[in-house]
GROMACS .gro file of C-alpha atoms in nm:
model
  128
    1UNK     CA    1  -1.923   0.593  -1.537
    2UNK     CA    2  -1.662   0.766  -1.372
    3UNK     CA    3  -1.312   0.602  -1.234
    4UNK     CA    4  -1.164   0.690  -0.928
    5UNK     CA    5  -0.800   0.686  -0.868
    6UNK     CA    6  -0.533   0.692  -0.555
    7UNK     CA    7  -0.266   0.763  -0.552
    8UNK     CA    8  -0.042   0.726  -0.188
    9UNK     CA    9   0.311   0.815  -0.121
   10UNK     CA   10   0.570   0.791   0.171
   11UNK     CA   11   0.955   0.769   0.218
   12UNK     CA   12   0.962   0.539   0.483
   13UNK     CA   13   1.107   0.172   0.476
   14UNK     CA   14   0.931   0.076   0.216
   15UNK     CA   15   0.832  -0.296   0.209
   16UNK     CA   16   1.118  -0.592   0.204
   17UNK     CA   17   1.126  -0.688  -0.160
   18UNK     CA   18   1.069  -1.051  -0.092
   19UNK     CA   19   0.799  -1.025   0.128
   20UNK     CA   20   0.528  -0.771  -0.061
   21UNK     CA   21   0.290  -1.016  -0.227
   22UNK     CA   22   0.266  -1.239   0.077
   23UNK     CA   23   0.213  -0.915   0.295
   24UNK     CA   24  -0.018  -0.775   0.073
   25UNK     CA   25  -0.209  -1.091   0.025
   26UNK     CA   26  -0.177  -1.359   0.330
   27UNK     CA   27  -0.280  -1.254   0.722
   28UNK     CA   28  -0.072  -1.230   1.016
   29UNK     CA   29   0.267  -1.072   0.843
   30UNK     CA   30   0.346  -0.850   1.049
   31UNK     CA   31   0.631  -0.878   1.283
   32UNK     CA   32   0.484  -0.646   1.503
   33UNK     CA   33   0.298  -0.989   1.738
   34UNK     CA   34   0.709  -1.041   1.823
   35UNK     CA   35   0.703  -0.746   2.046
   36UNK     CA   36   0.621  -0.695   2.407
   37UNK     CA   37   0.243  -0.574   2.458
   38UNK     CA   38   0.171  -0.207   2.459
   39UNK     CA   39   0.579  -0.172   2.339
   40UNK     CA   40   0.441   0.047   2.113
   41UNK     CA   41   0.118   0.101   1.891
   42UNK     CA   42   0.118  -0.119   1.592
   43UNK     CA   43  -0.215  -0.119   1.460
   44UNK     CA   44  -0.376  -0.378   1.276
   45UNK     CA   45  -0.065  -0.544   1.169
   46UNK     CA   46  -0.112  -0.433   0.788
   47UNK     CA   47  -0.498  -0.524   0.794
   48UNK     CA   48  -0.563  -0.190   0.554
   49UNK     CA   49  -0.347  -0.262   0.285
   50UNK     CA   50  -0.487  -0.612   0.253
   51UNK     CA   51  -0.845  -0.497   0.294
   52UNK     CA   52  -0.780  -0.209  -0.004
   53UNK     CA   53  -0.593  -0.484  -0.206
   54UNK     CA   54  -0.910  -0.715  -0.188
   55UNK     CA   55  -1.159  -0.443  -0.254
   56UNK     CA   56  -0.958  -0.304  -0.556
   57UNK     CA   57  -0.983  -0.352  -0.911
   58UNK     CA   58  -0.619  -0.260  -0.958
   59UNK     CA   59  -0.357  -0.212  -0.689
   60UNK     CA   60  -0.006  -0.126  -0.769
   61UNK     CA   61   0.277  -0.114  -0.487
   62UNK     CA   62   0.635   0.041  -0.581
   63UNK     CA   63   0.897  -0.008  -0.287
   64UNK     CA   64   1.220   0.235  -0.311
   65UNK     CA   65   1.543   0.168  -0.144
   66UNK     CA   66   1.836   0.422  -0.117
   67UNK     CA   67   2.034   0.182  -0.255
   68UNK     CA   68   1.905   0.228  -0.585
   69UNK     CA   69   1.677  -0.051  -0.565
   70UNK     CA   70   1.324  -0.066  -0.638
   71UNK     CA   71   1.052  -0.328  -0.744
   72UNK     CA   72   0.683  -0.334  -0.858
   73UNK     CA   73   0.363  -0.551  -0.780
   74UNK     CA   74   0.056  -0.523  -0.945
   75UNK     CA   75  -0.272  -0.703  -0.822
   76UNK     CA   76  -0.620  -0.719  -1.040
   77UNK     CA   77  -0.890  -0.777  -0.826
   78UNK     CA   78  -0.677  -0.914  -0.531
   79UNK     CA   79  -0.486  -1.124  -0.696
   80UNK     CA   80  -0.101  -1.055  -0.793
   81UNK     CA   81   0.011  -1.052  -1.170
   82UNK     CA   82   0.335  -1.192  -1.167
   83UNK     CA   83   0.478  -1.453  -0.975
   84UNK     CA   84   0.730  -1.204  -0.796
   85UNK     CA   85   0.816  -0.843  -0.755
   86UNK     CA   86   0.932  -0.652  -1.107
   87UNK     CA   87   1.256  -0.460  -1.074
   88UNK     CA   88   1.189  -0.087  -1.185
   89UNK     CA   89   1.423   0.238  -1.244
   90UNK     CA   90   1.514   0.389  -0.892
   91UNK     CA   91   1.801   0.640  -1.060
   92UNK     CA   92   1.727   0.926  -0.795
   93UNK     CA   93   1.788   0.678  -0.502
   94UNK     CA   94   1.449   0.762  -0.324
   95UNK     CA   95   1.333   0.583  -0.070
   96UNK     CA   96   0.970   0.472   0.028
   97UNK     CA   97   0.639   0.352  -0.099
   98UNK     CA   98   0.397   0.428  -0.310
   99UNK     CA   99   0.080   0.268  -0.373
  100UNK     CA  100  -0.202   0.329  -0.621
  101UNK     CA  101  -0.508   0.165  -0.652
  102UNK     CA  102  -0.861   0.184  -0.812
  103UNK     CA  103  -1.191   0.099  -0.608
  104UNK     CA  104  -1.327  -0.258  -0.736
  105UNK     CA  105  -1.683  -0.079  -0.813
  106UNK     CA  106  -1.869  -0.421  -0.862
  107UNK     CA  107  -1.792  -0.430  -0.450
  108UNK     CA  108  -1.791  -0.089  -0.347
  109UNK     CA  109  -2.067   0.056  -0.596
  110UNK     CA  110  -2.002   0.265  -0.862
  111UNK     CA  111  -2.112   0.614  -0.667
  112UNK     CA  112  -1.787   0.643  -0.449
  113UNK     CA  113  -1.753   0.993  -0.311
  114UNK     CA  114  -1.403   1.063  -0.144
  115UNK     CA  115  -1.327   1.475  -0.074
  116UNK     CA  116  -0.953   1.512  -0.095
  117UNK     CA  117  -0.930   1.739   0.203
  118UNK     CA  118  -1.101   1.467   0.456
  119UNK     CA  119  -0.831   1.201   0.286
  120UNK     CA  120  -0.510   1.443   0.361
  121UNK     CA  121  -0.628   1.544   0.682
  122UNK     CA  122  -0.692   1.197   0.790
  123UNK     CA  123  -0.307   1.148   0.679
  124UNK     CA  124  -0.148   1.395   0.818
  125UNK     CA  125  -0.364   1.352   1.130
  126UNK     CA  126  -0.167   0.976   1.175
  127UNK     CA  127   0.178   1.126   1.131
  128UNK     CA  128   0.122   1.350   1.423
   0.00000   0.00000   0.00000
């Protein structure tokens, strides 16, 4: 049996320390239903990282801050391991998010096929 593996990084916001495991976990969290309608595209309001948290047998999310800052969650099969966001090393001050996460394969199957040039073109194709 083979193991897939993703790994995803940005250097946006990140995600506010104090929020992750609810956002990642609970629906409705976005503050994106406080704006005007059609203000600006929002999506699903943070659907997708929920969805991939649920149908992942490990899920790990690192926020950055420029500040220095930077914390750790790790969810097995959905659920979060600690009760709260783990501080980690940020010495380079980078900023953003990166989250890495293994395909539960008792949901999904165990013959996943992803091509890495569909996955970065579907990326890049968002930021445009």
């Amino acid at each position: 049996m083979r193991t897939l593996e993703i790994k995803v990084e940005d250097n946006g916001k990140g995600l506010p320390y104090n929020d992750i495991i609810r956002t990642l976990t609970q629906n409705h969290t976005s503050k994106n239903f406080e704006k005007k309608l059609y203000q600006y595209s929002s999506g699903l309001h943070g659907s997708g990282s929920k969805i991939v948290n649920a149908l992942s047998s490990t899920y790990i999310v690192e926020s950055y801050k420029y500040d220095g800052t930077a914390v750790r969650v790790e969810f097995h099969k959905g659920v979060p391991t600690t009760k709260k966001p783990v501080p980690i090393p940020n010495k380079k001050k980078k900023q953003g998010l990166i989250t890495y996460f293994v395909p539960d394969q008792e949901i999904m199957g165990d013959n996943i096929v992803l091509e890495w040039k569909k996955f970065y073109n579907l990326i890049i194709f968002n930021y445009l």
